[in-house]
Coordinates of N, CA and C in Angstrom, one line a residue:
X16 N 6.6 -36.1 22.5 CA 6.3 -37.4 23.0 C 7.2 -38.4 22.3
X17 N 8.3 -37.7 22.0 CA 9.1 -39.2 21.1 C 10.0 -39.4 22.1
X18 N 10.1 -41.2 21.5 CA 10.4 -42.0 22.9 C 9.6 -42.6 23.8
X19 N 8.8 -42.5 23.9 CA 8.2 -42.4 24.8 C 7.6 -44.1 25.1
X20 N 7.6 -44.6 26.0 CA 7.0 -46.1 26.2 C 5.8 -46.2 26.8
X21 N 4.9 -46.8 26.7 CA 3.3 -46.9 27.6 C 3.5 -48.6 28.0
X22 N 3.3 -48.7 29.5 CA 3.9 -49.5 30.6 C 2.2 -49.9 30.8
X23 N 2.0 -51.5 30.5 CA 0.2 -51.4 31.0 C 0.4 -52.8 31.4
X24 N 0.0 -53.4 33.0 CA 0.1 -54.4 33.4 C -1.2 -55.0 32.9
X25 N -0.5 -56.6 32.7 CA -1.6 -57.5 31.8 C -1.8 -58.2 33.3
X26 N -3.2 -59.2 33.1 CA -3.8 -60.2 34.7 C -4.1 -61.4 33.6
X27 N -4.6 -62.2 34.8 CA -4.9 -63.2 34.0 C -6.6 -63.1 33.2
X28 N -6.9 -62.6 33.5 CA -8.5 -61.7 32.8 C -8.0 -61.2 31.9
X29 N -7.8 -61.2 31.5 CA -7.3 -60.5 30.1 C -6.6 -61.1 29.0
X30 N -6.5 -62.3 29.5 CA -5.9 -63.5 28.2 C -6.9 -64.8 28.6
X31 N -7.3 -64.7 27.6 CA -7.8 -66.6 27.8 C -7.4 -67.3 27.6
X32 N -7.1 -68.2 28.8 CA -6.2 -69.5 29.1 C -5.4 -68.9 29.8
X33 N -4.9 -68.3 30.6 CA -3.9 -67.5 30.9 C -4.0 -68.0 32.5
X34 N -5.4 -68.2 33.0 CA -6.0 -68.7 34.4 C -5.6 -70.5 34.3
X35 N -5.5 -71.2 35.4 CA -5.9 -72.0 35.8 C -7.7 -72.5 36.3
X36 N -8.0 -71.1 36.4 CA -9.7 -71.1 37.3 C -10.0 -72.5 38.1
X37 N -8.9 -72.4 38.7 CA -9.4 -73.5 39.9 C -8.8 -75.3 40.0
X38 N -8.5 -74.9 38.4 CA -8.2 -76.2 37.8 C -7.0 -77.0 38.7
X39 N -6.1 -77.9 38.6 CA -5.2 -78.5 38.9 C -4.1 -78.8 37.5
X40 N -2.9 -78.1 37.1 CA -2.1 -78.6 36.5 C -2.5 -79.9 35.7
X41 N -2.5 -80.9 36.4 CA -2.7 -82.4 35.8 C -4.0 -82.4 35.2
X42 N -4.7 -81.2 35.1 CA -6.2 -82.0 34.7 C -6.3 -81.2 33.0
X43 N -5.1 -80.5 33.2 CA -4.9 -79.6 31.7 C -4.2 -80.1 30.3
X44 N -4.4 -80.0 29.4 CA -4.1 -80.2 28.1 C -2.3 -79.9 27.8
X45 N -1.8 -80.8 27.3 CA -0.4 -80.2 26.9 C -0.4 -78.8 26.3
X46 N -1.4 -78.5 25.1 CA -1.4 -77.7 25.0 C -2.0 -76.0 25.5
X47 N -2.0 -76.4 26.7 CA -3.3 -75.4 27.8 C -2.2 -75.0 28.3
X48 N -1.1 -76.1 28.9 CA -0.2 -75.9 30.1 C 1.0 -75.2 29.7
X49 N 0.9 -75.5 27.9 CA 2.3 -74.7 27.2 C 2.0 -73.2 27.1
X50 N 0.3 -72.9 26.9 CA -0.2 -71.3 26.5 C -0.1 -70.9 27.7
X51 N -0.3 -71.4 29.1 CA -0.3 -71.4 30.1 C 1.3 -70.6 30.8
X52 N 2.2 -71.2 30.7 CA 3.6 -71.0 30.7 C 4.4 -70.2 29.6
X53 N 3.8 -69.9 28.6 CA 3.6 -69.1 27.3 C 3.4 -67.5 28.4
X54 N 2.2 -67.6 28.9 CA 1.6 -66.0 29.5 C 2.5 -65.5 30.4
X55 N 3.6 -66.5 30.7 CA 4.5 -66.1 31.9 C 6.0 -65.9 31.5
X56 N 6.0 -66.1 30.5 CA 7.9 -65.7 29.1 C 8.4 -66.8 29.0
X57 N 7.7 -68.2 29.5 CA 8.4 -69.6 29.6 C 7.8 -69.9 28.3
X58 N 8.8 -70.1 27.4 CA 8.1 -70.8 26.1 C 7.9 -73.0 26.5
X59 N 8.6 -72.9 27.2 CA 8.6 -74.6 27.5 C 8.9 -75.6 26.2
X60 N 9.5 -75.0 25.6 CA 10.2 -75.9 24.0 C 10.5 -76.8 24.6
X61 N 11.5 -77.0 25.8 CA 12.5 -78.1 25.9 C 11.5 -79.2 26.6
X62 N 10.8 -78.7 27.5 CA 9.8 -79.8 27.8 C 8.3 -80.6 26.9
X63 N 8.8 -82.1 26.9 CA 8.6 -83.1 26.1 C 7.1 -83.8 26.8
X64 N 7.1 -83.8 28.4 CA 6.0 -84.9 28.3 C 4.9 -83.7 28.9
X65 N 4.0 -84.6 29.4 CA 2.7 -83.8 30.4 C 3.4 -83.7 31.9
X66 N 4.1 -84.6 32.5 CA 4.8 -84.8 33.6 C 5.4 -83.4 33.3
X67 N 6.5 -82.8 32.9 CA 6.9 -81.8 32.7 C 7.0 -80.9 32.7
X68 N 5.2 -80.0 31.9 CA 4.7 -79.2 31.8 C 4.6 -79.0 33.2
X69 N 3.8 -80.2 33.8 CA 3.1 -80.0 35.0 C 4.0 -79.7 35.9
X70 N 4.9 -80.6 36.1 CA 5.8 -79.3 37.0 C 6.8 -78.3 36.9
X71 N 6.7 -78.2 35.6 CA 7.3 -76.6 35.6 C 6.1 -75.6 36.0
X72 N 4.8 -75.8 35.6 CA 3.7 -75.0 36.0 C 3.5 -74.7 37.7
X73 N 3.4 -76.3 38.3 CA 3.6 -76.3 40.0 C 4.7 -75.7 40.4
X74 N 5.9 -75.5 39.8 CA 7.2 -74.7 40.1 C 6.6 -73.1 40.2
X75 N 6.4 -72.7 38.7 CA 6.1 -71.1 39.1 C 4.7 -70.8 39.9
X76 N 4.1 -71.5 40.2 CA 2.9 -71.2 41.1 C 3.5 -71.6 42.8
X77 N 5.0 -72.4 43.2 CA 5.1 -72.5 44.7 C 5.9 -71.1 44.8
X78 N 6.8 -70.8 43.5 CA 7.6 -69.4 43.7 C 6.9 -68.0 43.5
X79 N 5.8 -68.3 43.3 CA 5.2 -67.1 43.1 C 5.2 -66.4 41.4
X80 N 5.8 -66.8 40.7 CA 6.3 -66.3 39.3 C 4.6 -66.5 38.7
X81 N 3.7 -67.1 38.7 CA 2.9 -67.1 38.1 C 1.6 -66.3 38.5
X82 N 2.0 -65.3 39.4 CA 1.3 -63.9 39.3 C 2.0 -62.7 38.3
X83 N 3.1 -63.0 37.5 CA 3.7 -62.3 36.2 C 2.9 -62.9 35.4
X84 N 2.2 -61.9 34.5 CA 1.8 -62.5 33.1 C 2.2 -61.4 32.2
X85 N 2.8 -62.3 30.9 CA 3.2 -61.4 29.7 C 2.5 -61.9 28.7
X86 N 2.4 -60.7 27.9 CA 2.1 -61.3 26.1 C 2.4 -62.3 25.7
X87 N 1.8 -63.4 24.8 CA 2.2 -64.6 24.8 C 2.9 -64.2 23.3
X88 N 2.4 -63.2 22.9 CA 2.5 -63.1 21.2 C 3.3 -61.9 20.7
X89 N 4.2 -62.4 20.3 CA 5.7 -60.8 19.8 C 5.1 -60.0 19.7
X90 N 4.0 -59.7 18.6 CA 3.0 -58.7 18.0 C 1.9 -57.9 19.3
X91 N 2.1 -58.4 20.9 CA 1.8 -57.6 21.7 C 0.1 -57.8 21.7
X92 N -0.4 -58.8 21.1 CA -1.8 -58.5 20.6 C -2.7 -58.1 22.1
X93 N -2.8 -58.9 23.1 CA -3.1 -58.6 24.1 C -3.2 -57.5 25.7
X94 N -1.5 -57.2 24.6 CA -1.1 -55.6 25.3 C -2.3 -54.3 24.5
X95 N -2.3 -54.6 23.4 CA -3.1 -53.5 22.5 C -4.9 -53.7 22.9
X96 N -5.1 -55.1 23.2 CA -6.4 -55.1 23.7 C -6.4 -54.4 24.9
X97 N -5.8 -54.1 25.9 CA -6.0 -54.0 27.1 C -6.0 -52.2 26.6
X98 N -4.6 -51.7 26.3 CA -4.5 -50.3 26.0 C -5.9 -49.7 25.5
X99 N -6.5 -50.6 24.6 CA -7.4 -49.3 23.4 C -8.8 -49.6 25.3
X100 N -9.1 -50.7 25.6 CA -9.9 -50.9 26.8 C -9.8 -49.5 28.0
X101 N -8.3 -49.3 28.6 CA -8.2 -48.8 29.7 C -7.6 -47.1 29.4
X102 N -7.1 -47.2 28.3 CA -6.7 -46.0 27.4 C -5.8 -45.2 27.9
X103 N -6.3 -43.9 28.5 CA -5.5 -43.2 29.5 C -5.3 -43.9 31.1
X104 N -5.4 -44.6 31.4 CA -5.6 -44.8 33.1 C -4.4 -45.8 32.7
X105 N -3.5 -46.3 31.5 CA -2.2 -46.9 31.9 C -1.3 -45.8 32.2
X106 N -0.2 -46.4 33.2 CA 0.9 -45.3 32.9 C 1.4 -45.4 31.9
X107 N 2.3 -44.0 31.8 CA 2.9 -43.5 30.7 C 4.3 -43.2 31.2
X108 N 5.2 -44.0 30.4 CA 6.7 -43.3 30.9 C 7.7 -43.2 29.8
X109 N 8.4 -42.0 30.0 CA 9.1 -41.3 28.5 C 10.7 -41.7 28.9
X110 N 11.3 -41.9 27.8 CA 12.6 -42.0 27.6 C 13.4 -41.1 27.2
X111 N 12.2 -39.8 27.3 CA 13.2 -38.6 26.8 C 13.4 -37.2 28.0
X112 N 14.8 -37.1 28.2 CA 15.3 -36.9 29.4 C 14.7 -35.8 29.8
X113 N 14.6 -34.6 28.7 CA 14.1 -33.5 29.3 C 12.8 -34.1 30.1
X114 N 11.5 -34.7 29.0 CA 10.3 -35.1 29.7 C 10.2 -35.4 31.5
X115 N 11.3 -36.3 31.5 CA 11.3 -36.7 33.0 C 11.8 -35.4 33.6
X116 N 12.9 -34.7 33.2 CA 13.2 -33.9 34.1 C 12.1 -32.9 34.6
X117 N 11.0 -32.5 33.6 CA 10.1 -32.0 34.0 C 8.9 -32.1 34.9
X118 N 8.5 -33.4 35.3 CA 7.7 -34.0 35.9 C 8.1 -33.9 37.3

């Protein structure tokens, strides 16, 4: 099994803050809308006000981008919650050639 990568899709249940739950952009915290955009690979450094957050957030919610959610945290913390949770029922995909060739 060396090589090998384990592929496990994150939702927004599975991060807190990660949802809107119903909310509207403008009614959220700078700091909600940055962890918010954080779950989706958008660090939002460059943006300065609340006006900005907010619509970069209404941006990836008209394009659809904010049904992607990623780990907000290098260290994967929320990937590892979900793994040890669902265990075997993520997939599993190997980078080593024989492996695939056998499947």
């Amino acid at each position: 099994m060396a090589g090998a990568i384990i592929s496990c899709v994150l939702t927004e249940e599975d991060i807190p803050g990660a949802s809107l739950y119903g909310r509207k952009p403008a009614e959220l915290s700078n700091d909600d809308l940055k962890f918010w955009l954080k779950c989706r690979g958008d660090s939002g450094k460059r943006l300065k006000t609340k006006a900005e957050l907010v619509k970069r957030v209404e941006e990836y919610i008209v394009s659809g981008k904010d049904k992607t959610i990623s780990d907000p945290y290098p260290n994967g913390l929320y990937t590892k919650r979900k793994l040890k949770q669902v265990g075997a029922s993520c997939s599993f995909v190997s980078n080593d050639k024989k492996d695939n060739a056998a499947q």
